[in-house]
């Protein structure tokens, strides 16, 4: 199973998200620290779930990182996390 598929499986089982995207951004980091041949080192997670209702952003990120502890200690070098509202829209506004 790919690292991406493992991340999807673990986050889906733990948080029952209304929306989940796991994007392998390893190709954007070629030559940077943590990059490895074959990719699967840098990921972006976009997740919308009621599990995070009322939690501070730091607590949301800690929950995700706890679920993905083995991956973060292994092959995954970087993880960008975007928590979206569970009712949508499932995009974040452009940042300046």
Coordinates of C-alpha atoms in Angstrom, one line a residue, residues 37-95:
X37 CA 13.8 9.0 -4.9
X38 CA 10.2 7.7 -5.6
X39 CA 8.5 10.5 -3.7
X40 CA 6.0 10.0 -0.9
X41 CA 7.9 12.3 1.4
X42 CA 5.9 15.6 1.3
X43 CA 2.1 15.6 1.7
X44 CA -0.8 18.0 2.0
X45 CA -3.9 16.9 3.8
X46 CA -7.2 18.8 3.4
X47 CA -9.8 17.4 5.8
X48 CA -13.3 18.4 6.9
X49 CA -14.8 16.6 9.9
X50 CA -17.1 17.2 12.8
X51 CA -14.4 15.6 15.0
X52 CA -12.7 18.9 15.2
X53 CA -15.7 21.0 16.1
X54 CA -14.7 23.3 19.0
X55 CA -11.1 22.4 19.0
X56 CA -8.2 24.9 18.5
X57 CA -6.2 24.6 15.3
X58 CA -3.2 23.3 17.3
X59 CA -5.4 20.5 18.8
X60 CA -6.7 19.6 15.4
X61 CA -3.2 19.3 14.0
X62 CA -2.0 17.3 17.0
X63 CA -4.9 14.8 16.5
X64 CA -3.9 14.3 12.9
X65 CA -0.2 14.0 13.6
X66 CA -0.9 11.5 16.4
X67 CA -2.9 9.3 14.0
X68 CA 0.0 9.5 11.4
X69 CA 2.8 9.1 14.0
X70 CA 4.3 6.0 12.3
X71 CA 4.4 7.7 8.9
X72 CA 5.9 10.9 10.3
X73 CA 8.6 8.9 12.0
X74 CA 9.2 6.9 8.8
X75 CA 9.0 8.0 5.2
X76 CA 7.0 11.2 5.5
X77 CA 9.3 14.3 5.9
X78 CA 6.7 17.1 5.7
X79 CA 2.9 17.3 6.2
X80 CA 0.9 20.4 5.5
X81 CA -2.6 20.3 7.1
X82 CA -5.6 22.3 6.1
X83 CA -8.7 21.8 8.2
X84 CA -11.9 22.8 6.4
X85 CA -15.4 23.4 7.7
X86 CA -17.4 20.2 7.7
X87 CA -20.3 21.8 6.0
X88 CA -18.2 23.1 3.2
X89 CA -17.0 24.8 1.1
X90 CA -14.1 22.4 0.8
X91 CA -11.6 25.0 -0.3
X92 CA -9.6 27.6 1.6
X93 CA -9.6 31.3 0.4
X94 CA -6.4 32.3 -1.4
X95 CA -3.7 33.5 0.9

